[in-house]
C-alpha positions as a printed NumPy array, in Angstrom:
array([[ 13.145,   5.349,  -6.91 ],
       [ 11.022,   2.542,  -8.253],
       [  8.123,   3.684, -10.406],
       [  4.85 ,   1.891,  -9.674],
       [  1.982,   2.127, -12.121],
       [ -1.103,   3.736, -10.653],
       [ -3.622,   1.116, -11.786],
       [ -1.617,  -1.669, -10.104],
       [ -1.493,  -0.026,  -6.697],
       [ -4.108,   2.661,  -6.312],
       [ -7.096,   0.919,  -7.889],
       [ -6.852,  -2.837,  -7.368],
       [ -9.622,  -5.021,  -8.748],
       [-11.922,  -6.282,  -6.022],
       [-13.043,  -9.888,  -6.093],
       [-15.036, -11.952,  -3.596],
       [-14.867, -15.735,  -3.553],
       [-18.067, -17.583,  -4.36 ],
       [-17.471, -19.715,  -1.279],
       [-17.698, -16.615,   0.924],
       [-21.058, -15.566,  -0.529],
       [-22.411, -19.118,  -0.309],
       [-21.396, -19.42 ,   3.337],
       [-23.267, -16.211,   4.117],
       [-26.328, -17.384,   2.191],
       [-26.322, -20.771,   3.948],
       [-26.047, -18.967,   7.268],
       [-29.083, -16.875,   6.316],
       [-31.065, -19.989,   5.316],
       [-30.331, -21.759,   8.598],
       [-31.065, -18.642,  10.622],
       [-34.376, -18.047,   8.865],
       [-35.487, -21.658,   9.328],
       [-34.519, -21.574,  12.996],
       [-36.42 , -18.313,  13.512],
       [-39.601, -19.662,  11.903],
       [-39.38 , -22.844,  13.983],
       [-38.977, -20.882,  17.237],
       [-41.794, -18.456,  16.408],
       [-44.233, -21.228,  15.367],
       [-43.361, -23.935,  17.881],
       [-41.964, -21.947,  20.779],
       [-44.047, -18.77 ,  20.747],
       [-47.03 , -20.419,  19.003],
       [-47.609, -17.457,  16.692],
       [-49.672, -17.891,  13.56 ],
       [-47.075, -17.486,  10.829],
       [-47.726, -18.192,   7.102],
       [-45.245, -21.058,   7.111],
       [-45.746, -22.303,   3.564],
       [-44.798, -19.079,   1.665],
       [-41.919, -18.399,   4.055],
       [-40.506, -21.92 ,   3.695],
       [-40.98 , -21.67 ,  -0.079],
       [-38.822, -18.542,  -0.223],
       [-36.159, -20.137,   1.981],
       [-36.248, -23.339,  -0.113],
       [-35.706, -21.395,  -3.325],
       [-32.73 , -19.695,  -1.705],
       [-31.282, -23.042,  -0.597],
       [-31.89 , -24.525,  -4.064],
       [-30.007, -21.649,  -5.683],
       [-27.125, -22.215,  -3.258],
       [-26.957, -25.889,  -4.223],
       [-27.015, -25.046,  -7.93 ],
       [-24.195, -22.513,  -7.565],
       [-22.154, -24.864,  -5.405],
       [-22.555, -27.67 ,  -7.943],
       [-22.113, -25.705, -11.159],
       [-19.118, -23.586, -10.13 ],
       [-15.904, -23.992,  -8.186],
       [-16.54 , -22.482,  -4.72 ],
       [-12.984, -21.08 ,  -4.736],
       [-13.776, -19.075,  -7.877],
       [-13.493, -15.327,  -7.43 ],
       [-16.604, -13.52 ,  -8.575],
       [-16.636, -10.342, -10.585],
       [-17.958,  -7.473,  -8.422],
       [-21.187,  -7.28 , -10.449],
       [-21.982, -10.981,  -9.848],
       [-21.243, -10.718,  -6.142],
       [-23.487,  -7.65 ,  -5.945],
       [-26.245,  -9.553,  -7.747],
       [-26.182, -12.325,  -5.121],
       [-26.262,  -9.759,  -2.312],
       [-29.189,  -8.032,  -4.039],
       [-30.982, -11.386,  -4.145],
       [-30.466, -11.642,  -0.372],
       [-32.183,  -8.281,   0.049],
       [-35.135,  -9.315,  -2.137],
       [-35.521, -12.648,  -0.293],
       [-35.498, -10.848,   3.07 ],
       [-38.095,  -8.388,   1.772],
       [-40.292, -11.319,   0.711],
       [-40.071, -12.914,   4.162],
       [-40.818,  -9.608,   5.863],
       [-43.846,  -9.106,   3.595],
       [-45.453, -12.238,   5.065],
       [-44.396, -11.481,   8.652],
       [-45.376,  -7.881,   9.39 ],
       [-43.109,  -5.69 ,   7.239],
       [-41.132,  -3.105,   9.199],
       [-43.036,  -4.06 ,  12.356],
       [-40.928,  -7.214,  12.348],
       [-37.782,  -6.627,  14.459],
       [-35.737,  -8.603,  11.911],
       [-36.23 ,  -5.782,   9.392],
       [-32.833,  -4.403,  10.465],
       [-31.215,  -7.332,   8.657],
       [-31.426,  -5.123,   5.549],
       [-28.114,  -3.734,   6.832],
       [-26.188,  -7.007,   6.417],
       [-25.847,  -7.249,   2.588],
       [-25.032,  -3.54 ,   2.312],
       [-22.319,  -3.774,   4.971],
       [-20.792,  -6.806,   3.241],
       [-20.752,  -4.851,  -0.02 ],
       [-19.15 ,  -1.833,   1.682],
       [-16.207,  -3.975,   2.824],
       [-15.656,  -5.939,  -0.385],
       [-17.195,  -4.242,  -3.445],
       [-16.725,  -0.902,  -5.262],
       [-18.602,   2.094,  -3.908],
       [-20.977,   2.347,  -6.873],
       [-22.284,  -1.18 ,  -6.256],
       [-22.616,  -0.489,  -2.538],
       [-24.707,   2.597,  -3.297],
       [-26.904,   0.553,  -5.64 ],
       [-27.458,  -2.129,  -2.993],
       [-28.202,   0.536,  -0.381],
       [-30.775,   2.098,  -2.7  ],
       [-32.387,  -1.333,  -3.267],
       [-32.576,  -1.99 ,   0.485],
       [-34.15 ,   1.422,   1.111],
       [-36.644,   0.851,  -1.706],
       [-37.67 ,  -2.523,  -0.273],
       [-37.993,  -1.043,   3.228],
       [-40.113,   1.797,   1.844],
       [-42.437,  -0.637,   0.048],
       [-42.87 ,  -2.701,   3.21 ],
       [-44.187,   0.359,   5.035],
       [-47.336,   0.226,   2.897],
       [-47.541,  -3.363,   1.674],
       [-47.241,  -6.226,   4.149],
       [-49.292,  -8.835,   5.955],
       [-50.094,  -8.374,   9.639],
       [-47.397,  -9.066,  12.184],
       [-47.98 , -12.495,  13.787],
       [-49.221, -11.876,  17.31 ],
       [-51.077, -13.649,  20.068],
       [-54.805, -13.041,  20.575],
       [-57.58 , -12.271,  18.171],
       [-56.669,  -8.618,  17.704],
       [-53.576,  -7.994,  15.543],
       [-50.878,  -5.666,  16.846],
       [-51.242,  -2.251,  15.232],
       [-48.342,   0.137,  15.652],
       [-48.792,   3.901,  15.119],
       [-47.586,   5.319,  11.776],
       [-45.106,   7.62 ,  13.499],
       [-43.379,   4.574,  14.999],
       [-43.198,   2.835,  11.623],
       [-41.75 ,   6.016,  10.132],
       [-39.128,   6.027,  12.88 ],
       [-38.225,   2.407,  12.117],
       [-37.956,   3.199,   8.404],
       [-35.822,   6.285,   9.076],
       [-33.536,   4.384,  11.439],
       [-32.977,   1.697,   8.792],
       [-32.154,   4.325,   6.161],
       [-29.757,   6.196,   8.468],
       [-28.121,   2.971,   9.663],
       [-27.569,   1.805,   6.073],
       [-25.939,   5.112,   5.166],
       [-23.808,   5.681,   8.274],
       [-22.624,   2.138,   8.959],
       [-21.897,   1.445,   5.293],
       [-19.855,   4.633,   4.99 ],
       [-17.946,   3.805,   8.153],
       [-17.25 ,   0.23 ,   7.023],
       [-16.139,   1.457,   3.598],
       [-13.755,   4.042,   5.078],
       [-12.175,   1.553,   7.489],
       [-11.761,  -1.078,   4.773],
       [-10.384,   1.463,   2.289],
       [ -7.797,   2.702,   4.792],
       [ -6.693,  -0.872,   5.477],
       [ -6.501,  -1.551,   1.737],
       [ -4.446,   1.582,   1.121],
       [ -2.054,   0.699,   3.91 ],
       [ -1.648,  -2.813,   2.546],
       [ -1.   ,  -1.503,  -0.979],
       [  1.484,   1.057,   0.29 ],
       [  3.407,  -1.56 ,   2.244],
       [  3.439,  -3.726,  -0.872],
       [  4.963,  -0.809,  -2.782],
       [  7.584,  -0.452,  -0.038],
       [  8.5  ,  -4.104,  -0.389],
       [  8.857,  -3.658,  -4.16 ],
       [ 11.332,  -0.838,  -3.599],
       [ 13.38 ,  -2.853,  -1.13 ],
       [ 13.268,  -5.936,  -3.334],
       [ 14.808,  -3.898,  -6.14 ],
       [ 17.564,  -2.72 ,  -3.81 ],
       [ 18.203,  -6.301,  -2.7  ],
       [ 18.495,  -7.402,  -6.327],
       [ 21.118,  -4.717,  -6.887],
       [ 23.013,  -5.965,  -3.841],
       [ 22.837,  -9.527,  -5.135],
       [ 24.266,  -8.364,  -8.463],
       [ 27.28 ,  -7.166,  -6.518],
       [ 27.897, -10.721,  -5.306],
       [ 27.391, -12.134,  -8.795],
       [ 29.913,  -9.641, -10.154],
       [ 32.472, -10.818,  -7.596],
       [ 31.846, -14.451,  -8.52 ],
       [ 32.162, -13.668, -12.236],
       [ 35.402, -11.782, -11.638],
       [ 36.841, -14.748,  -9.756],
       [ 35.83 , -17.253, -12.461],
       [ 37.082, -15.093, -15.35 ],
       [ 40.375, -14.244, -13.675],
       [ 42.151, -17.53 , -14.516],
       [ 41.362, -17.689, -18.267],
       [ 42.216, -13.994, -18.677],
       [ 45.578, -14.539, -16.95 ],
       [ 46.272, -17.413, -19.318],
       [ 45.385, -15.281, -22.347],
       [ 47.602, -12.474, -21.051],
       [ 50.609, -14.75 , -20.484],
       [ 50.336, -16.472, -23.881],
       [ 49.936, -13.166, -25.741],
       [ 52.979, -11.73 , -23.939],
       [ 55.122, -14.762, -24.811],
       [ 54.008, -14.638, -28.437],
       [ 54.79 , -10.939, -28.572],
       [ 58.333, -11.566, -27.322],
       [ 58.969, -14.295, -29.882],
       [ 57.626, -12.356, -32.875],
       [ 59.939, -10.006, -34.766],
       [ 59.017,  -6.34 , -34.473],
       [ 58.659,  -6.096, -38.264],
       [ 56.11 ,  -8.9  , -38.347],
       [ 52.552,  -7.635, -39.172],
       [ 51.258,  -9.741, -36.266],
       [ 53.32 ,  -7.825, -33.716],
       [ 50.879,  -4.929, -33.423],
       [ 47.91 ,  -7.299, -33.143],
       [ 49.605,  -9.288, -30.4  ],
       [ 50.397,  -6.071, -28.533],
       [ 46.777,  -4.966, -28.765],
       [ 45.607,  -8.392, -27.557],
       [ 47.941,  -8.215, -24.539],
       [ 46.86 ,  -4.674, -23.645],
       [ 43.148,  -5.522, -23.869],
       [ 43.636,  -8.661, -21.774],
       [ 45.453,  -6.577, -19.156],
       [ 42.622,  -4.04 , -19.268],
       [ 40.079,  -6.801, -18.599],
       [ 42.168,  -8.005, -15.66 ],
       [ 42.237,  -4.48 , -14.205],
       [ 38.467,  -4.115, -14.55 ],
       [ 37.834,  -7.454, -12.836],
       [ 40.252,  -6.483, -10.06 ],
       [ 38.236,  -3.307,  -9.41 ],
       [ 34.96 ,  -5.249,  -9.384],
       [ 36.416,  -7.717,  -6.895],
       [ 37.669,  -4.894,  -4.72 ],
       [ 34.328,  -3.06 ,  -4.667],
       [ 32.412,  -6.276,  -4.008],
       [ 34.523,  -7.478,  -1.124],
       [ 33.463,  -7.044,   2.474],
       [ 34.851,  -3.916,   4.009],
       [ 35.338,  -2.204,   0.662],
       [ 35.703,   1.588,   0.734],
       [ 32.119,   2.248,  -0.372],
       [ 30.444,  -0.192,   2.058],
       [ 30.697,   2.449,   4.784],
       [ 30.619,   6.199,   4.408],
       [ 30.887,   9.269,   6.631],
       [ 27.778,  11.381,   7.16 ],
       [ 29.125,  14.182,   4.95 ],
       [ 29.752,  11.722,   2.079],
       [ 26.243,  10.321,   2.46 ],
       [ 24.721,  13.794,   2.204],
       [ 26.838,  14.739,  -0.803],
       [ 25.834,  11.544,  -2.622],
       [ 22.165,  12.35 ,  -2.012],
       [ 22.457,  16.011,  -2.981],
       [ 24.527,  15.578,  -6.16 ],
       [ 21.697,  14.341,  -8.465],
       [ 19.534,  17.39 ,  -7.609],
       [ 22.005,  20.225,  -8.223],
       [ 21.047,  20.822, -11.861],
       [ 17.336,  21.617, -11.432],
       [ 17.584,  25.374, -10.895],
       [ 17.314,  25.09 ,  -7.092],
       [ 20.166,  26.269,  -4.886],
       [ 21.004,  23.465,  -2.414],
       [ 22.968,  24.636,   0.618],
       [ 24.692,  21.967,   2.701],
       [ 25.877,  22.832,   6.2  ],
       [ 27.786,  20.3  ,   8.284],
       [ 28.16 ,  21.413,  11.896],
       [ 31.616,  21.086,  13.428],
       [ 31.411,  18.955,  16.549],
       [ 33.861,  17.945,  19.246],
       [ 33.443,  14.252,  18.447],
       [ 34.526,  12.4  ,  15.328],
       [ 32.219,  12.337,  12.336],
       [ 29.832,   9.359,  12.368],
       [ 30.475,   6.681,   9.76 ],
       [ 27.527,   4.473,   8.854],
       [ 26.904,   1.379,   6.765],
       [ 25.744,   2.024,   3.218],
       [ 22.054,   1.268,   3.779],
       [ 19.589,   1.359,   0.832],
       [ 16.755,   2.228,   3.23 ],
       [ 18.55 ,   5.372,   4.431],
       [ 19.634,   6.335,   0.912],
       [ 16.121,   5.974,  -0.454],
       [ 14.341,   7.563,   2.53 ],
       [ 16.489,  10.7  ,   2.827],
       [ 16.758,  10.927,  -0.973],
       [ 12.979,  10.932,  -1.377],
       [ 12.546,  13.677,   1.225],
       [ 15.255,  15.733,  -0.477],
       [ 13.576,  15.182,  -3.859],
       [ 10.268,  16.478,  -2.475],
       [ 12.023,  19.525,  -1.028],
       [ 13.572,  20.337,  -4.427],
       [ 10.209,  19.78 ,  -6.1  ],
       [  8.344,  22.245,  -3.874],
       [ 11.105,  24.798,  -3.245],
       [ 11.015,  28.182,  -4.938],
       [ 14.74 ,  28.969,  -4.918],
       [ 16.585,  27.271,  -2.049],
       [ 16.826,  23.977,  -0.182],
       [ 18.931,  23.678,   2.959],
       [ 20.43 ,  20.432,   4.239],
       [ 21.848,  20.768,   7.741],
       [ 23.568,  17.981,   9.673],
       [ 25.067,  17.739,  13.132],
       [ 26.013,  15.045,  15.621],
       [ 27.219,  14.401,  19.127],
       [ 28.088,  11.281,  21.102],
       [ 24.463,  10.116,  21.223],
       [ 22.576,  11.518,  18.211],
       [ 22.971,  11.978,  14.462],
       [ 20.552,  14.405,  12.846],
       [ 19.775,  15.603,   9.31 ],
       [ 17.364,  18.499,   8.715],
       [ 16.006,  19.19 ,   5.215],
       [ 14.132,  22.471,   4.683],
       [ 12.895,  24.456,   1.701],
       [ 11.411,  27.871,   0.968],
       [  8.284,  26.535,  -0.734],
       [  4.649,  26.903,   0.353],
       [  5.118,  24.557,   3.302],
       [  2.774,  21.855,   4.545],
       [ -0.914,  22.761,   4.73 ],
       [ -2.21 ,  22.874,   8.337],
       [ -4.853,  20.22 ,   7.644],
       [ -2.148,  17.851,   6.359],
       [  0.557,  18.57 ,   8.921],
       [ -0.619,  15.955,  11.424],
       [ -1.333,  13.393,   8.686],
       [  1.84 ,  13.77 ,   6.633],
       [  3.425,  10.398,   6.015],
       [  0.139,   8.541,   5.587],
       [ -0.278,   6.573,   2.335],
       [ -2.007,   8.262,  -0.628],
       [ -1.826,  11.705,   0.962],
       [ -0.676,  14.205,  -1.65 ],
       [ -1.155,  17.867,  -2.484],
       [  0.428,  19.558,  -5.501],
       [  1.073,  23.153,  -6.36 ],
       [ -0.971,  23.568,  -9.53 ],
       [ -3.505,  21.9  , -11.754],
       [ -0.877,  21.432, -14.458],
       [  1.33 ,  19.455, -12.106],
       [ -1.647,  17.405, -10.964],
       [ -2.169,  16.341, -14.554],
       [  1.463,  15.537, -15.22 ],
       [  2.744,  11.998, -15.355],
       [  4.939,  12.628, -12.333],
       [  2.159,  13.554,  -9.936],
       [  2.666,  10.265,  -8.05 ],
       [  0.388,   8.378,  -5.727],
       [  1.304,  10.11 ,  -2.467],
       [  3.303,   7.013,  -1.516],
       [  6.76 ,   8.616,  -1.585],
       [  6.744,  10.242,   1.853],
       [  4.999,   7.237,   3.391],
       [  7.632,   4.842,   2.021],
       [ 10.475,   7.17 ,   3.025],
       [  9.164,   7.58 ,   6.567],
       [  8.544,   3.839,   6.945],
       [ 12.042,   2.935,   5.758],
       [ 13.755,   5.537,   7.937],
       [ 11.814,   4.59 ,  11.056],
       [ 12.743,   0.95 ,  10.531],
       [ 16.417,   1.948,  10.572],
       [ 15.887,   3.545,  13.987],
       [ 15.284,   7.127,  12.869],
       [ 12.638,   9.473,  14.227],
       [ 11.085,  11.594,  11.456],
       [  9.116,  14.775,  12.163],
       [  7.484,  17.308,   9.824],
       [  6.995,  20.988,  10.643],
       [  6.83 ,  24.373,   8.938],
       [  9.251,  27.228,   9.287],
       [  8.41 ,  29.892,  11.839],
       [  6.64 ,  32.976,  10.459],
       [  7.641,  35.18 ,   8.612],
       [  9.727,  32.461,   6.925],
       [  7.85 ,  29.887,   4.865],
       [  8.581,  26.343,   3.8  ],
       [  8.601,  22.81 ,   5.135],
       [ 11.129,  21.347,   7.564],
       [ 11.819,  17.618,   7.89 ],
       [ 13.926,  16.485,  10.825],
       [ 15.517,  13.012,  10.765],
       [ 17.328,  11.883,  13.91 ],
       [ 19.038,   8.558,  14.705],
       [ 20.618,   7.25 ,  17.868],
       [ 24.296,   7.339,  16.938],
       [ 24.717,   3.665,  17.826],
       [ 22.042,   2.688,  15.27 ],
       [ 23.458,   4.939,  12.552],
       [ 26.952,   3.524,  12.99 ],
       [ 25.842,  -0.108,  13.228],
       [ 28.339,  -2.32 ,  11.445],
       [ 25.728,  -4.771,  10.153],
       [ 22.221,  -3.914,   9.07 ],
       [ 19.875,  -6.862,   9.127],
       [ 18.04 ,  -6.861,   5.821],
       [ 14.977,  -8.414,   7.435],
       [ 14.579,  -5.393,   9.695],
       [ 13.837,  -3.18 ,   6.73 ],
       [ 11.277,  -5.429,   5.053]])
């Protein structure tokens, strides 16, 4: 199992490109100018054009300065990105001050910078921006110029309506930002977990490639070693037994022969169709169980006797890792015993791993296999360096399902306790002669 450092996967740094922020700010500038033009020329409302255009011009000037001084492709630190979004909120508040405050229907645009922050910035900065937007909205309830309106009498809305507008803005900022943050965080977790899966498979592919390199090395070294062996044997025959060099020549011949034997084994194991390229189901289970027999947990293996021959599958790193991880979890949570049962028929191959531990909590049973979902048995274990990221079961389930397996998680029936993991393949998929590496990545 490949170890992945928590800071690299669980808490990635979040950066937003300057170009993204500038595009949003330019969109706001154009939208604000268009709105003022429509209200003044189309609706003929009396709007304080000069202060509004001044605010928009300052915003456009800042955009030009940032675009000139910095590379637009530069990724901003979260604090700098939050500062630009905060400036958007302040600029909007200034425009609303001159155009009716919360009576202006565009007051709901306070949501935009907070939603952008919720999808791209850390939660603490999103909360700060939400608090700033609420503070600006609260100030505009009491301090603002009259809403531009036709006729001599300005439009006066009742206080209860303004309170409703303010409350709706506050609730919308909180609810929509939380929803956007949760959706984005789930997508980020899934992406990080899949990246961890690819790291595991990449490591397995590297090991497979080493097998080919070993075969190539054995082939290249075979000829010079044969030459060394033949020359040392001829020298040994021509040297008198009483000569001090006789023992050295014998040792040289024996070591050369030993090297030839080792290279022959490497070539044999690396060749296609070698004995360990394919293995029966019982051999697969024994290979997975063997590393866990010395941890104080009794592992019982039961292979059902069937009327058909035992299935023989290709040695697949995805299956080895997936079933091995589930077995490791069972040993970790078991109190005394882990059972590994296997059976097959002409259509199905099935492995069932169960333990006598606490089982899977009801609130997690339907979510088991999701990334970053983990529950440990004690506070001490939670603080240990092996507490993990909750990625193990997710990676195992993903790998097994991509080999054609169906994985299900249940608990034992009362009064028994413990978790049960059922892994079932169509026999044709399990016994496939060639496993396409791309299907597992």
